Coordinates of C-alpha atoms (C1' of nucleotides) in Angstrom, one line a residue:
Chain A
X1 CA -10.5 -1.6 -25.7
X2 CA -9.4 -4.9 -24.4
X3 CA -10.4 -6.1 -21.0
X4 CA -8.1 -6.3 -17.4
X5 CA -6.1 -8.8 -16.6
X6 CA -8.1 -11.5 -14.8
X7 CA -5.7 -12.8 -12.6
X8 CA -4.4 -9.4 -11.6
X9 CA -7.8 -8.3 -11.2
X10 CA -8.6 -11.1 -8.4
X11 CA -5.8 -9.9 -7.1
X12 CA -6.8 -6.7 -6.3
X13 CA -10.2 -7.9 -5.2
X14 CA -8.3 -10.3 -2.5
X15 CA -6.6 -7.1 -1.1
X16 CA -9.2 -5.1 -1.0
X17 CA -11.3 -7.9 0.9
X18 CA -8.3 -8.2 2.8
X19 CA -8.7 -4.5 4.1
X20 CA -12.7 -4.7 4.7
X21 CA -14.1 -5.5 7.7
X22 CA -12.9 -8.5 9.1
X23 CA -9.1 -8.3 8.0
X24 CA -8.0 -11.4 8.2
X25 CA -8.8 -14.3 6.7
X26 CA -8.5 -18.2 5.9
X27 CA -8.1 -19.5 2.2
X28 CA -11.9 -20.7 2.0
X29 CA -13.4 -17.6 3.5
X30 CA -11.6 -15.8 0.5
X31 CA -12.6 -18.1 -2.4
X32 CA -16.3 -18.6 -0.8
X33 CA -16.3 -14.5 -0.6
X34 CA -15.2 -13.6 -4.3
X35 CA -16.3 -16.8 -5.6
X36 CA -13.3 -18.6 -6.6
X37 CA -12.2 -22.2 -6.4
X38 CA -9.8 -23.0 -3.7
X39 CA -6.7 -23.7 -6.1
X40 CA -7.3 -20.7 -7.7
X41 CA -7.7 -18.1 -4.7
X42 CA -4.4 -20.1 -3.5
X43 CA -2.1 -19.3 -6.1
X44 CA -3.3 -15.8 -5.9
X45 CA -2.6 -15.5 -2.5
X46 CA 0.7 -17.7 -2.6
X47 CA 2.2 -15.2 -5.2
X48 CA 1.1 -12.2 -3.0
X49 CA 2.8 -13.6 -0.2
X50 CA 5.9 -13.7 -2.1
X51 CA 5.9 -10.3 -3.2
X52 CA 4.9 -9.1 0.2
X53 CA 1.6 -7.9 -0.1
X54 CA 0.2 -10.3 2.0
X55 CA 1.1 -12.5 5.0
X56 CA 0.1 -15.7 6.5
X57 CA 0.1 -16.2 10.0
X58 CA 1.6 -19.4 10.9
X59 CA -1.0 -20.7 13.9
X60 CA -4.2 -19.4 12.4
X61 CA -3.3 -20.3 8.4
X62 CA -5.5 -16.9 8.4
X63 CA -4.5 -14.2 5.4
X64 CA -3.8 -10.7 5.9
X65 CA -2.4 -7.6 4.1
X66 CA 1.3 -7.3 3.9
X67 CA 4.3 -4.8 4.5
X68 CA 5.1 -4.1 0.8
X69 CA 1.6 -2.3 1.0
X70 CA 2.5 0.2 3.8
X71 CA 5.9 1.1 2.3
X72 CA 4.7 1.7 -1.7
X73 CA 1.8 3.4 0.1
X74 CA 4.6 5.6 1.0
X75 CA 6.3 6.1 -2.2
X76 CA 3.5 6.8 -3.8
X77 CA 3.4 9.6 -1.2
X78 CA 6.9 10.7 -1.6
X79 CA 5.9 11.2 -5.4
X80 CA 2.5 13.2 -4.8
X81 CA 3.1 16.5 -6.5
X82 CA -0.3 17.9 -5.1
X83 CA 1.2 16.6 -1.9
X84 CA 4.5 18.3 -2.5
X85 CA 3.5 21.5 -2.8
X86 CA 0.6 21.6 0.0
X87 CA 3.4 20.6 3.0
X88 CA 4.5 24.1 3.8
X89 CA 1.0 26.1 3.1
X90 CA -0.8 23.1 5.6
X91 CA 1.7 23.4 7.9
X92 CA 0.9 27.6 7.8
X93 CA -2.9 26.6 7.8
X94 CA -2.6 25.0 10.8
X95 CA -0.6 27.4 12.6
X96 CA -2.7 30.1 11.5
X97 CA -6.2 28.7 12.2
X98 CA -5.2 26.6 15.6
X99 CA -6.9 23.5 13.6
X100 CA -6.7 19.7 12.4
X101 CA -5.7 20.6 8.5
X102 CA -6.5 17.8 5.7
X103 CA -5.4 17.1 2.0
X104 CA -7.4 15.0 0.0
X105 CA -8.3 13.7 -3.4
X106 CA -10.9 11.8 -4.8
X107 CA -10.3 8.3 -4.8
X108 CA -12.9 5.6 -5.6
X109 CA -16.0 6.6 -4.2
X110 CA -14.9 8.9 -1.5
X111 CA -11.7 11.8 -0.4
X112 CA -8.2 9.8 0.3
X113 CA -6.5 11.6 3.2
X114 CA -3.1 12.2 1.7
X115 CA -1.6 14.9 4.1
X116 CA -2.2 15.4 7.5
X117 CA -1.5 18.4 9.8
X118 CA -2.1 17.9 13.6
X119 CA -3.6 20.8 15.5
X120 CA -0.5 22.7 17.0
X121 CA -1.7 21.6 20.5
X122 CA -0.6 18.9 22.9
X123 CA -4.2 16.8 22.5
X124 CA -3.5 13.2 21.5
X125 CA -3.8 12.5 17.7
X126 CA -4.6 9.7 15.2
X127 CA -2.9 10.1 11.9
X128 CA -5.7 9.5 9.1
X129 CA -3.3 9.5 6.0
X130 CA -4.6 7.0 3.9
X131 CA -8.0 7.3 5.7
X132 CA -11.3 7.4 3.5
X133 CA -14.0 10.1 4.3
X134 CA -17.2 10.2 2.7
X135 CA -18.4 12.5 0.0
X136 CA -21.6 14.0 0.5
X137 CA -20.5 15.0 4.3
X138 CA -17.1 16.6 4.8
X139 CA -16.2 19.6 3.5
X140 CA -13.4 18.2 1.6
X141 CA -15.8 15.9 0.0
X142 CA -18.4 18.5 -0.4
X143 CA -15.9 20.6 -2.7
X144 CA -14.4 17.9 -4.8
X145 CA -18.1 17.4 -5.7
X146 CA -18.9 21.1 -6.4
X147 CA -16.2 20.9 -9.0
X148 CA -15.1 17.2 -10.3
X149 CA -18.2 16.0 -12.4
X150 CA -16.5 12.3 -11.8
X151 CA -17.2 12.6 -7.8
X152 CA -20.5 13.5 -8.5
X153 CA -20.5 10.7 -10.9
X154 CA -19.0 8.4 -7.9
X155 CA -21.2 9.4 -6.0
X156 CA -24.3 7.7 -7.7
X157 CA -27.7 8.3 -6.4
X158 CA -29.4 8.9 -2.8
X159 CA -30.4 8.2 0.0
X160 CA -27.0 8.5 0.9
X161 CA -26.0 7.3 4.6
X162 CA -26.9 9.0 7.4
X163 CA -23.6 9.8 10.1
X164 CA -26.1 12.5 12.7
X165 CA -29.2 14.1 12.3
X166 CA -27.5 16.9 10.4
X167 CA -26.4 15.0 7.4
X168 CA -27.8 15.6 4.1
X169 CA -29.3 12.3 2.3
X170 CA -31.1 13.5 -0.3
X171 CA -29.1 13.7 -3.6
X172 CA -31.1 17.4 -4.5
X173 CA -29.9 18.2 -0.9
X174 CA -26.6 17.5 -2.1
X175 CA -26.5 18.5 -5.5
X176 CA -28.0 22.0 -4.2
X177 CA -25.2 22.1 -1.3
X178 CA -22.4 22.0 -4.2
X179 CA -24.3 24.4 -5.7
X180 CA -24.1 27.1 -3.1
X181 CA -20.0 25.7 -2.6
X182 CA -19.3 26.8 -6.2
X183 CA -21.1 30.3 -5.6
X184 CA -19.1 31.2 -2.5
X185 CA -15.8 29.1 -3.8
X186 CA -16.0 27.6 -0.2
X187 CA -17.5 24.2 1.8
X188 CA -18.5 23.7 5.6
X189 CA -19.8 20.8 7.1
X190 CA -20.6 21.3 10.6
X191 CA -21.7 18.3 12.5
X192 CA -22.5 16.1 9.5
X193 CA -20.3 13.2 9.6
X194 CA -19.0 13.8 13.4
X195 CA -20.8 15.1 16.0
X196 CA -19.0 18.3 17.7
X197 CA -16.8 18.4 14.7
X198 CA -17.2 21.0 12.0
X199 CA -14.8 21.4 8.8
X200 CA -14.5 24.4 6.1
X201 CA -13.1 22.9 2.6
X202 CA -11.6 24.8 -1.1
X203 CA -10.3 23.3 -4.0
X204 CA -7.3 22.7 -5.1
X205 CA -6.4 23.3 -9.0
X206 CA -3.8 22.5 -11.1
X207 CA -2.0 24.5 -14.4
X208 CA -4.8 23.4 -16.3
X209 CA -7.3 24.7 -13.7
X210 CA -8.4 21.0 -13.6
X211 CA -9.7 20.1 -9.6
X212 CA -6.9 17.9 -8.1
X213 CA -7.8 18.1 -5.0
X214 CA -9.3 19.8 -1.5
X215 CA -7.7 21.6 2.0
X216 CA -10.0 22.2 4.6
X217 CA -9.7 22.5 8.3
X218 CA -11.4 20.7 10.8
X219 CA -12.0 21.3 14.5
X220 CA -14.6 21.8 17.6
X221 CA -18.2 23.4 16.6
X222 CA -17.6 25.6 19.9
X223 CA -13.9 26.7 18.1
X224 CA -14.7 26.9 13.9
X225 CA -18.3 28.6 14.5
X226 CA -19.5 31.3 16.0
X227 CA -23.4 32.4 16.2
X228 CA -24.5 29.2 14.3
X229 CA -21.7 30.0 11.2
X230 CA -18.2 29.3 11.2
X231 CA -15.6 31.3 11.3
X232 CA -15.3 34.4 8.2
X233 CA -11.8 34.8 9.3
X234 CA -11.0 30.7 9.4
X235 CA -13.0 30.6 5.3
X236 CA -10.6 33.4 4.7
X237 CA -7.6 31.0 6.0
X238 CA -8.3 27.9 4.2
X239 CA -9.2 29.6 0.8
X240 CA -5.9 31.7 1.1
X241 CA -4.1 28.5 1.3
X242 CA -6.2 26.9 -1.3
X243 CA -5.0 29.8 -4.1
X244 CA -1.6 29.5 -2.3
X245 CA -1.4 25.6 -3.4
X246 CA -3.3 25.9 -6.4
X247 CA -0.7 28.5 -7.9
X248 CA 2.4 26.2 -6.7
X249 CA 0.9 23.6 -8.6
X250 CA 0.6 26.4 -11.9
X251 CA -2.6 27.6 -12.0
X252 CA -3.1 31.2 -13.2
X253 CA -4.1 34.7 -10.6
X254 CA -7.1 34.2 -9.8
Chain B
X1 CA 6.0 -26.3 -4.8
X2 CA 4.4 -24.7 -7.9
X3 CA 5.9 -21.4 -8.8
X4 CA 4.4 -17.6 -8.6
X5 CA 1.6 -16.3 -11.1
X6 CA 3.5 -14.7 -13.4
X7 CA 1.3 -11.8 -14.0
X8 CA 1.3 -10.9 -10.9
X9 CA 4.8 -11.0 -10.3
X10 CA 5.2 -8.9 -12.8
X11 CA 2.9 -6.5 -11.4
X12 CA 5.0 -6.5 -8.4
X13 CA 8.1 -5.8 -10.2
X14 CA 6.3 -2.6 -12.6
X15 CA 4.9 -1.2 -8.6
X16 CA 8.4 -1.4 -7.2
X17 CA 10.4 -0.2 -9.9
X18 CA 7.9 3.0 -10.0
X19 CA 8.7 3.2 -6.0
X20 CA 12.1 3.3 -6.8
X21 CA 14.3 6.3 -7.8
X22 CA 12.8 8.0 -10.9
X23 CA 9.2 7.7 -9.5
X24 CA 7.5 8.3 -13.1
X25 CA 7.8 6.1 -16.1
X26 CA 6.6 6.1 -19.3
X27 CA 5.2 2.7 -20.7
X28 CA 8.8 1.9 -23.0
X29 CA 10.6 2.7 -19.8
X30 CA 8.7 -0.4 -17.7
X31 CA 9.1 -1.9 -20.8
X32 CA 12.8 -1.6 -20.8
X33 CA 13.6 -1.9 -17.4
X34 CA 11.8 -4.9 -16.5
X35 CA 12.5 -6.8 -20.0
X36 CA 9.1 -7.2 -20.8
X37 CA 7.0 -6.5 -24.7
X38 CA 5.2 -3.1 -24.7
X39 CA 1.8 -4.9 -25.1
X40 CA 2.6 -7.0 -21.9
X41 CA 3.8 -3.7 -20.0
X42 CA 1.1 -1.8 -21.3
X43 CA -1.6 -4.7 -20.8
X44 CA -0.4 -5.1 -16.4
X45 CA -0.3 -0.9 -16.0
X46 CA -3.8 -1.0 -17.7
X47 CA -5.6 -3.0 -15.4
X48 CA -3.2 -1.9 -12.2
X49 CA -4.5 1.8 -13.4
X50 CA -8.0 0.5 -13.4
X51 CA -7.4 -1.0 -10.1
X52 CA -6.4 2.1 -8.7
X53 CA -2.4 1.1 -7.9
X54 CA -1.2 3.1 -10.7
X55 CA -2.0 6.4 -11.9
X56 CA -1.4 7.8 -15.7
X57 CA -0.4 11.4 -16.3
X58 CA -2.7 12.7 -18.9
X59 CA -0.2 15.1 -20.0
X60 CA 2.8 13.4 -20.3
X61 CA 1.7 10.1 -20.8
X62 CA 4.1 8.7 -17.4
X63 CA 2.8 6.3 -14.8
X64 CA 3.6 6.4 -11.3
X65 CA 2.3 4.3 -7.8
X66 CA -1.8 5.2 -7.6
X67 CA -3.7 5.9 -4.5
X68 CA -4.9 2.6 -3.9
X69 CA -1.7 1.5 -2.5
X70 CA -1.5 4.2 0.4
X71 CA -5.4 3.1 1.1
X72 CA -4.4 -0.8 1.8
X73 CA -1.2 0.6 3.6
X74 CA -3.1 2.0 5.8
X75 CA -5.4 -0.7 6.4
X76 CA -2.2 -3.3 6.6
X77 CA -1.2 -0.5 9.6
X78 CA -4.7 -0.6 11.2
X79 CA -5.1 -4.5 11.3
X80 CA -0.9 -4.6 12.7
X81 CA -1.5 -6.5 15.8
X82 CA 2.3 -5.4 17.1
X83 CA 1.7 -1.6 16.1
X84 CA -2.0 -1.6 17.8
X85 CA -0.3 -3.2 21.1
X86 CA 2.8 -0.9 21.0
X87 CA 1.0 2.5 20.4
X88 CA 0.5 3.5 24.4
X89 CA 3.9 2.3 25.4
X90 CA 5.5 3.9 22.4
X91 CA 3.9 7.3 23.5
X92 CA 5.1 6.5 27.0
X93 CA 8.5 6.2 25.5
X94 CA 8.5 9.4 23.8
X95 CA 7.4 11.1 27.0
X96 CA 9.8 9.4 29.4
X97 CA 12.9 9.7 27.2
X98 CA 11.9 13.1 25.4
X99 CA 13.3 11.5 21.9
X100 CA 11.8 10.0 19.2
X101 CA 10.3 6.5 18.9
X102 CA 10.9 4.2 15.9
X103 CA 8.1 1.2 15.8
X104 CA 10.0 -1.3 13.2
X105 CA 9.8 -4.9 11.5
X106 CA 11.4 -7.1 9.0
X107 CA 10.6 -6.4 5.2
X108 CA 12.6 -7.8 2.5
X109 CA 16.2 -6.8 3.2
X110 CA 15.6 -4.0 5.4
X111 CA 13.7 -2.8 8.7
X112 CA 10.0 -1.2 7.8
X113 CA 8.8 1.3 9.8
X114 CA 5.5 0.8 11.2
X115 CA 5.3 3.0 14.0
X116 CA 6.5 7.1 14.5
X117 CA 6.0 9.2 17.6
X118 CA 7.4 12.5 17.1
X119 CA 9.4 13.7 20.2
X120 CA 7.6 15.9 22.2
X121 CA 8.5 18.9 21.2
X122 CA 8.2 21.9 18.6
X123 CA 10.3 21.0 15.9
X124 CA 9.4 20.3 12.7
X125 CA 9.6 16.2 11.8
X126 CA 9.1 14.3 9.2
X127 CA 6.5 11.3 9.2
X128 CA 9.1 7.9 9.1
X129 CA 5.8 5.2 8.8
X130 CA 6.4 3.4 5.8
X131 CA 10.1 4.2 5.1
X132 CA 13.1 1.4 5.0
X133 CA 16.1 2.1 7.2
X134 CA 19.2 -0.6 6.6
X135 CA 19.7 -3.7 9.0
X136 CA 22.8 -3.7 9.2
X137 CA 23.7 0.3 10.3
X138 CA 20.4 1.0 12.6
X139 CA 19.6 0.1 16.4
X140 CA 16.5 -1.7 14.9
X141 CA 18.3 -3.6 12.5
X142 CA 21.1 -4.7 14.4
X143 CA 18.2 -6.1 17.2
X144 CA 16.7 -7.9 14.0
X145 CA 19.8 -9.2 13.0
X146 CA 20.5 -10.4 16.8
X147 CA 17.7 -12.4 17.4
X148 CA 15.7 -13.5 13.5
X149 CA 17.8 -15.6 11.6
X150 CA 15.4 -14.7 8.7
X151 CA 17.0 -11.3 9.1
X152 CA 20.3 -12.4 8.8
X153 CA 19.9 -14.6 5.8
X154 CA 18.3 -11.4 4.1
X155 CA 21.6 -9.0 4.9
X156 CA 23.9 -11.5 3.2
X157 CA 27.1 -11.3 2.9
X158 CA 29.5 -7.8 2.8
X159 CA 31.0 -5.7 2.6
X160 CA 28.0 -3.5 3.6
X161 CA 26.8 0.0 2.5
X162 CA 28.6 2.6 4.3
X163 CA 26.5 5.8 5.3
X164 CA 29.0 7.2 7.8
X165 CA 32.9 6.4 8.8
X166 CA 31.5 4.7 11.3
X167 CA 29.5 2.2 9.5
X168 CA 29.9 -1.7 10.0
X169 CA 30.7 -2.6 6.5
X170 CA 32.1 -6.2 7.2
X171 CA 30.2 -9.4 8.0
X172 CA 32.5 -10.4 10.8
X173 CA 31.9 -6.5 12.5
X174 CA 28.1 -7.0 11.7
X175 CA 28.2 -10.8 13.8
X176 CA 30.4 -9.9 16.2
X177 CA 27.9 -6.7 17.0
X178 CA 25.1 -9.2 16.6
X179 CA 26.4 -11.3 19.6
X180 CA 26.9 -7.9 21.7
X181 CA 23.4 -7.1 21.3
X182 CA 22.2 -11.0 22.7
X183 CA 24.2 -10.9 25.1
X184 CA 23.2 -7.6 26.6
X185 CA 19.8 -7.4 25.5
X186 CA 20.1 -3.9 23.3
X187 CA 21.8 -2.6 20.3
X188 CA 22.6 0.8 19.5
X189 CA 23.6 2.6 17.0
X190 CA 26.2 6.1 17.2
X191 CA 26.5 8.2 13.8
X192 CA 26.4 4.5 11.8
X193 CA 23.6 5.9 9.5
X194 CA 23.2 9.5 9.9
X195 CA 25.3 11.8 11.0
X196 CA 24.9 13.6 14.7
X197 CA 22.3 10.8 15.4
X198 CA 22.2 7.6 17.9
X199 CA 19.9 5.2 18.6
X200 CA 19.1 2.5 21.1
X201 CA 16.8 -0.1 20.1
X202 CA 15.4 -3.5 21.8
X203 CA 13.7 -6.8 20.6
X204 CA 10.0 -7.4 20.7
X205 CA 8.7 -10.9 20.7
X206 CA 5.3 -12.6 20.6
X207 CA 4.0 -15.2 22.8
X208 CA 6.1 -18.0 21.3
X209 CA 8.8 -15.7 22.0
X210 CA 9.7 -15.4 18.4
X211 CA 10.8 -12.3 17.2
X212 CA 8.1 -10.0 15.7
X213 CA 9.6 -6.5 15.6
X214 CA 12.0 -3.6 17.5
X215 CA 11.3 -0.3 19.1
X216 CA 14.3 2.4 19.2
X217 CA 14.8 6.0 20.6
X218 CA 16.7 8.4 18.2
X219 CA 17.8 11.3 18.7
X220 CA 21.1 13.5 18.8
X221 CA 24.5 12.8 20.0
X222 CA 24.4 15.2 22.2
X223 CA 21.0 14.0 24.2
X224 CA 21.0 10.2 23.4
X225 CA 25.0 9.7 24.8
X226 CA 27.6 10.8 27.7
X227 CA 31.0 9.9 28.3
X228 CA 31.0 8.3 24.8
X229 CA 28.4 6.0 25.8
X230 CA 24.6 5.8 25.2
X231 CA 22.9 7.2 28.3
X232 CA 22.0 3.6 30.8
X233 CA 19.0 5.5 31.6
X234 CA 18.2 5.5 27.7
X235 CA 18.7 2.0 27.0
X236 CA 16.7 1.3 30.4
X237 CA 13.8 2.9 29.2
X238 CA 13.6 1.2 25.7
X239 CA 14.6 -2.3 27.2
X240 CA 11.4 -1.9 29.7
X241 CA 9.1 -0.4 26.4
X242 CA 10.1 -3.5 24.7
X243 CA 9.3 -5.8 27.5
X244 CA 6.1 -3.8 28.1
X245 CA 4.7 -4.5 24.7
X246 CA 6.0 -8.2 24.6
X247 CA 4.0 -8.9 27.3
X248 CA 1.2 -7.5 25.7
X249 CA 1.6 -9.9 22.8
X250 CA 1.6 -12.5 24.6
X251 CA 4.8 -13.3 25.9
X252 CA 5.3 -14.4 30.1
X253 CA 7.4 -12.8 32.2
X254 CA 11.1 -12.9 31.4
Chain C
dC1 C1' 10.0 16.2 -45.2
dA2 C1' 12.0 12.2 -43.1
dC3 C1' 13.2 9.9 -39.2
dT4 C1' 12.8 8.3 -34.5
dG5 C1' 10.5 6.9 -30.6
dC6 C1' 6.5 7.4 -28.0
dG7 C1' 1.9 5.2 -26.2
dG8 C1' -1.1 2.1 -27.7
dT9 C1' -3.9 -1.8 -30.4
dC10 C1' -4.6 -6.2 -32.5
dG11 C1' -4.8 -11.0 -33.1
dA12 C1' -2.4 -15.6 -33.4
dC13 C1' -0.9 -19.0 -30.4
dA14 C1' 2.0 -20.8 -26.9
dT15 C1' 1.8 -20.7 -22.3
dT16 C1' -0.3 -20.2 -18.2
dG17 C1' -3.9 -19.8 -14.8
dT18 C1' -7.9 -22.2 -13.6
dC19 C1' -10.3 -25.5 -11.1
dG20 C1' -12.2 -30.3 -9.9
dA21 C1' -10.5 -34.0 -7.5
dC22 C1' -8.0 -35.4 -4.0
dC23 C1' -4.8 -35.3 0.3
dG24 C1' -3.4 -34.9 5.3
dC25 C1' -4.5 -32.6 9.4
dC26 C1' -7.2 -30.6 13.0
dT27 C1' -11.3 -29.8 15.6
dG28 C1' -15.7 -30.9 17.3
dT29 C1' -19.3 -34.2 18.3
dC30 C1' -21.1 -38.5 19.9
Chain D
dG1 C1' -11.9 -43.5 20.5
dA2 C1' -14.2 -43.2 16.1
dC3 C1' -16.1 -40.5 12.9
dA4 C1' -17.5 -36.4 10.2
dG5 C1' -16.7 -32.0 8.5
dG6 C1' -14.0 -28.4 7.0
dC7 C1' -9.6 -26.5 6.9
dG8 C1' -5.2 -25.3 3.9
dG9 C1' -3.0 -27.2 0.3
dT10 C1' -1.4 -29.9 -4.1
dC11 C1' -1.8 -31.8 -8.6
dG12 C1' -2.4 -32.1 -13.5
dA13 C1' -5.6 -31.7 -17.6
dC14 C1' -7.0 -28.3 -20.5
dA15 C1' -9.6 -24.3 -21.7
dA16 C1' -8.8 -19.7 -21.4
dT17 C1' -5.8 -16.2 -21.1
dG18 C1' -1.7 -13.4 -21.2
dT19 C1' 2.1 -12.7 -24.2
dC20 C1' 4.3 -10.4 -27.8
dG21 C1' 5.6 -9.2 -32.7
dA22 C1' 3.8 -6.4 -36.1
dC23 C1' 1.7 -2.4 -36.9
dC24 C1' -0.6 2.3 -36.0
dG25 C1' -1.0 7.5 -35.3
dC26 C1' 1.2 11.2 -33.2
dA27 C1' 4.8 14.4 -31.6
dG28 C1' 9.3 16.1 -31.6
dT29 C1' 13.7 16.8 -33.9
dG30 C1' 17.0 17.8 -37.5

DNA sequence: CACTGCGGTCGACATTGTCGACCGCCTGTC
DNA sequence: GACAGGCGGTCGACAATGTCGACCGCAGTG
């Protein structure tokens, strides 16, 4: 198996820096960061100015992601089958439960928001589509783990980081969480990665009963649980809508 | 002035061809389209797969845009200095003119939408962020075309697309509206794209008062004019948005 | 069974991407 | 005001890579 393209592999590696921490920044922070000489880390970034995925501001000189990013992020929306098929039974989650509802998928080392429902309220809201959330505390991540050996796999070994006193760290914590998720085809997470915030997750299958993904809603401890548990009638919700996507996308009765 | 890293460029050209209509290609397809050898198609979609910008159907074999690309759209969004500066007044808008609020900039040939607040009400709407709309038929575009010379030099030369029967579709109409918009301040836009919709939109500049963007209300007919005219309230409310969220980029008082 | 076209691999080699040396400019310091 | 340092950027030699024609196995079709 031949190797990647080295150029295009910098390339993605200059992005990505790109969308770190610091988000902007000059031609010899880049090359000093990845290691690169100057000329080289130039033309990279020259090229992805002219296709758009970066941009230069003219005072600074300083480097930053560019539009052509936001608007293939987009399309590759727009193309989403999993993504497709959820709209409708997310936008029937939320009205049902009263909650935040979330699609996601496993991308990289963590769950890629890739739908969205607000809370059918008039609180303000901050779209996460094309947020990251982490893997061993969310429910979403929680069930992609239960049932996609490669998110285990992503996941690596403990400790994993710590979000409140209530997040697990321990990998045998974890792998025994996932555990109990497959038994009871659900996932909660209640206070693990936000405080006040609790979440119950299913998966999402495809025709080939392959996991492609996880729904889950998310909202106030005081709203989701009730004596210390959440919710039996919101589990009932999201795994309703679970099966309800799952069979769009072709899988079998379960 | 050396020229682009091929590779790349190429990279570019197999992301936005899988953005554009068909959405899924097989490898001969990129091949085919974009002139390029199999191995050399192949050998770019390998390493954008293992990058993450480009995902392969195990089934049929077809690539199409990966999730990596809505991740770094986000982040280009989060780090979006106008956006992150326009967000409160946008939402202000909204609220004082009950319609819907377009956030957009130049990209390519076309205005990018980098900001979406939903009017404030129950129906069901569809998330814009990330979508093109033209320059030449849109209140944002037309402000674009007013004040960037960049954004003129991108529209070209007509005739024009024509959506509607009342699309602009010569140069001469599209200059001639150009000069209306400078010398009142505001563009609109009556039934030019979509049917039953009109829009007022108005220029956003930074602190060297060079033109960074345009915010617009949309909305029907029926709401957004009177008399056959866009409502003066209307356009006084997006001309005050847009001079809100100059100011907060930097730009004194007018 | 033969044919076609698919995704994919391989290796020769021509072309390109890399990078060290150098440039002008700007900022900070003395 | 002079100087030093570091910035973004360019240039050209050349080593390394990306390109692409030839070929492969496989699946679908007639």
């Amino acid at each position: 198996m031949p190797g990647p393209i080295q150029s295009l592999s910098r390339a993605a590696a200059i992005m990505r820096l790109l969308a770190g921490g610091e988000r902007r920044l000059g031609l010899s922070e880049v090359a000093t960061a990845l290691d690169l000489a100057k000329g080289t880390a130039h033309g990279i970034l020259r090229t992805l100015q002219q296709e758009g995925f970066v941009e230069q501001d003219p005072e600074s000189g300083k480097y930053q992601l560019g539009a052509e990013l936001l608007r293939l992020g987009q399309s590759y929306l727009d193309v989403h089958e999993l993504r497709a098929r959820a709209l409708v039974w997310a936008d029937d989650l939320a009205r049902a439960s009263g909650e935040t509802v979330y699609l996601g998928v496993l991308h990289q080392r963590g769950v890629l928001i890739v739908h969205h429902v607000f809370r059918p309220d008039d609180t303000r809201q901050v779209l996460e589509v094309g947020s990251m959330q982490p893997l061993h505390s969310t429910a979403l991540g929680k069930v992609l783990l239960a049932y996609d050996p490669v998110a285990r796999g992503e996941l690596g070994e403990g400790p994993f980081e710590s979000y409140t006193p209530r997040t697990l760290t321990e990998a045998a914590d974890v792998d025994a969480e996932a555990a109990l998720t497959r038994e009871r085809g659900w996932a909660d997470a209640v206070e693990e990665t936000w405080e006040g915030v609790a979440s119950i997750g299913a998966l999402i299958q495809d025709r080939r009963r392959n996991p492609v993904g996880a729904v889950c809603i998310s909202g106030a401890v005081e709203r989701v649980c009730e004596d210390g548990f959440v919710k039996p009638s919101l589990v009932a919700s999201v795994r309703s809508a679970a099966r309800a996507i799952s069979r769009d996308l072709g899988a079998g009765r379960f």
